[in-house]
Amino acid sequence: MKIHLPGFLLPRPSLRFIHIWRRNRLVWTKLAIPSMLGNLADPMLYMLGLGYGLGAMLPHVVGMPYIAFLAAGTVCSSTMMSASFESMYSSFSRMHVQHTWDAILNAPVMLDDVVAGEAVWAASKAFLSGAAVLIVATALGLVASPLALWVLPVVFITGLAFAGLGLIMTSLSPSYDFFMYYFTLAITPMMLASGVFFPLSQLPAWLQAAAQALPLTHAVALVRPLMTGSVPQSAGVHVLVLVSYALASCYVALALARRRLLK
Amino acid sequence: MRHLRVANLRKSYDAMEVVAGLDLEIEAGVCFGLLGPNGAGKTTTLRLCLGLSEPDSGEIAILGFAVPEHAREARARIGVVPQVDNLDPDFSVRENLLVYGSYFGLRQRDIEARIPDLLEFAGLTSREHARIQTLSGGMKRRLTLARALVNDPQLMFLDEPSTGLDPQARHLIWERLRKLTSEGRTIVLTTHFMDEAERLCHRVAIIDHGRKIAEGTPRELITQYIEPQVVEVYGDGAEAWAETYGRSASERCEKTGETFFCYTRDADAIVHALDRESNVRYLHRPANLEDVFLKLTGRELRD
């Protein structure tokens, strides 16, 4: 019997992914202002509202004002949200509703390139979101030193990890409604268990251990010290987890997309 | 030179063999019709030829490139008009051409130089900056056709290019397709409009259940399979007329829906008889490709 798993052949993306990235950027430039506002308004409101409102009632959190603590968390959570929305709702529209991927696949572009282009594009949008929060935090005096520039690559890798996870959902999804499960069962709990709003040490021990498996935990563990002026502990481990998430999720997303589209 | 060669191609989905040992050879510059009822395997065959689906067995060579191994090289020289409209709704007419050209790795300058010709071909010169949503069905089809030409392809796959269009729009599409073949491009066309195939195609293959059941020029197939004259009889008295007279007076008499098709070498007697009937209406015409199609693929409904 012939064993046949073409979906899981190693990815062979090429530089042609840039054409897909450029296409998405061209659409985005038409809507850049409202899109950026939408991306920024929500995290900013939470950051400022909770940071100053709730923060006024709190003593320092792990040695810093709550608003500074929250700003680092918001950089990561808004990166996650932006990558997730783009790689699910927007990519799903292009793949399933508008048949844009089908059109592209009639050109000399492979599905590997399309998925890579979508993932890198979602990571790029996430990068803008995370960077925008970082800029606002800097303007508010919440960033301690130029060490914070290292946040930018972390934000990109985090974006790529969540783009890959989102594309997995997209490749499995029968409709837009499906994404609600992912948001309710994965994104929201992750946001609460990864140290975005409060330190991990507030969680019961078992949940702290489980949180180590979440990519957002590692993003926060890198970004918070970088923004408050210290070198993160075990930085190599955190980077390795994020990079692994990014590569593995993009690979699985591609395998599932092949199974769905190249039947 | 052969632009497309498919040998013993097979593809199954679950237990269903959709393409079941198909052989095709298409010469350069030919407009070739791939005809078959719904589910005959036409679209799957096109997907296999584009390398979008991996065959279970068999060989495919497109413009000399083995597919799926060299699908990328083959696709660079192919233009595709898909069955489902997939123009990019986020872009204008012009942007659709520009962005689509970029997928072929063409330089923006080179695509821009081609755009006036492509727009003229599509009859959309005045709509260059229109949004896709404002175009009619016929305009969208023409734009899709122009988009498929952006890479100046040697070979084109058109999957039901005129489905859903009004007669004016269909005639315009046909005129454009004839122009493309006169330019020497090879066209592979799937359709279930037999008049379209008869008008446009130099050669046609009829496929059913994933197999080729006939191939030739439209004229060859008609003379090979069908009596030259057809009288279609319908109306309240058609059934009674057919049973008492029509069946015996014609070589072959078939019923589709409520119409009787009487096939014959000489229709004079039948037409005379029908002229004396008050309760039937009839149409006397030469045999066409649709008669061949119905004879070979059967008259029952396909879903």
mmCIF file with all atom_site columns, C-alpha atoms in Angstrom, chain B residues 5 66 85 117 184 246 253 270 274:
data_model
loop_
_atom_site.group_PDB
_atom_site.id
_atom_site.type_symbol
_atom_site.label_atom_id
_atom_site.label_alt_id
_atom_site.label_comp_id
_atom_site.label_asym_id
_atom_site.label_entity_id
_atom_site.label_seq_id
_atom_site.pdbx_PDB_ins_code
_atom_site.Cartn_x
_atom_site.Cartn_y
_atom_site.Cartn_z
_atom_site.occupancy
_atom_site.B_iso_or_equiv
_atom_site.pdbx_formal_charge
_atom_site.auth_seq_id
_atom_site.auth_comp_id
_atom_site.auth_asym_id
_atom_site.auth_atom_id
_atom_site.pdbx_PDB_model_num
ATOM 1 C CA . ARG B 1 5   ? -0.539  15.583 -23.044 1.00 0.00 ? 5   ARG B CA 1
ATOM 2 C CA . ALA B 1 66  ? 5.971   17.456 -16.263 1.00 0.00 ? 66  ALA B CA 1
ATOM 3 C CA . ASP B 1 85  ? -15.357 34.504 -10.018 1.00 0.00 ? 85  ASP B CA 1
ATOM 4 C CA . ASP B 1 117 ? -4.293  46.487 -24.545 1.00 0.00 ? 117 ASP B CA 1
ATOM 5 C CA . GLY B 1 184 ? -2.107  31.109 -32.031 1.00 0.00 ? 184 GLY B CA 1
ATOM 6 C CA . GLY B 1 246 ? -43.255 9.287  -34.870 1.00 0.00 ? 246 GLY B CA 1
ATOM 7 C CA . CYS B 1 253 ? -36.989 8.690  -31.338 1.00 0.00 ? 253 CYS B CA 1
ATOM 8 C CA . ILE B 1 270 ? -42.352 13.433 -40.690 1.00 0.00 ? 270 ILE B CA 1
ATOM 9 C CA . LEU B 1 274 ? -46.753 16.998 -38.409 1.00 0.00 ? 274 LEU B CA 1
#
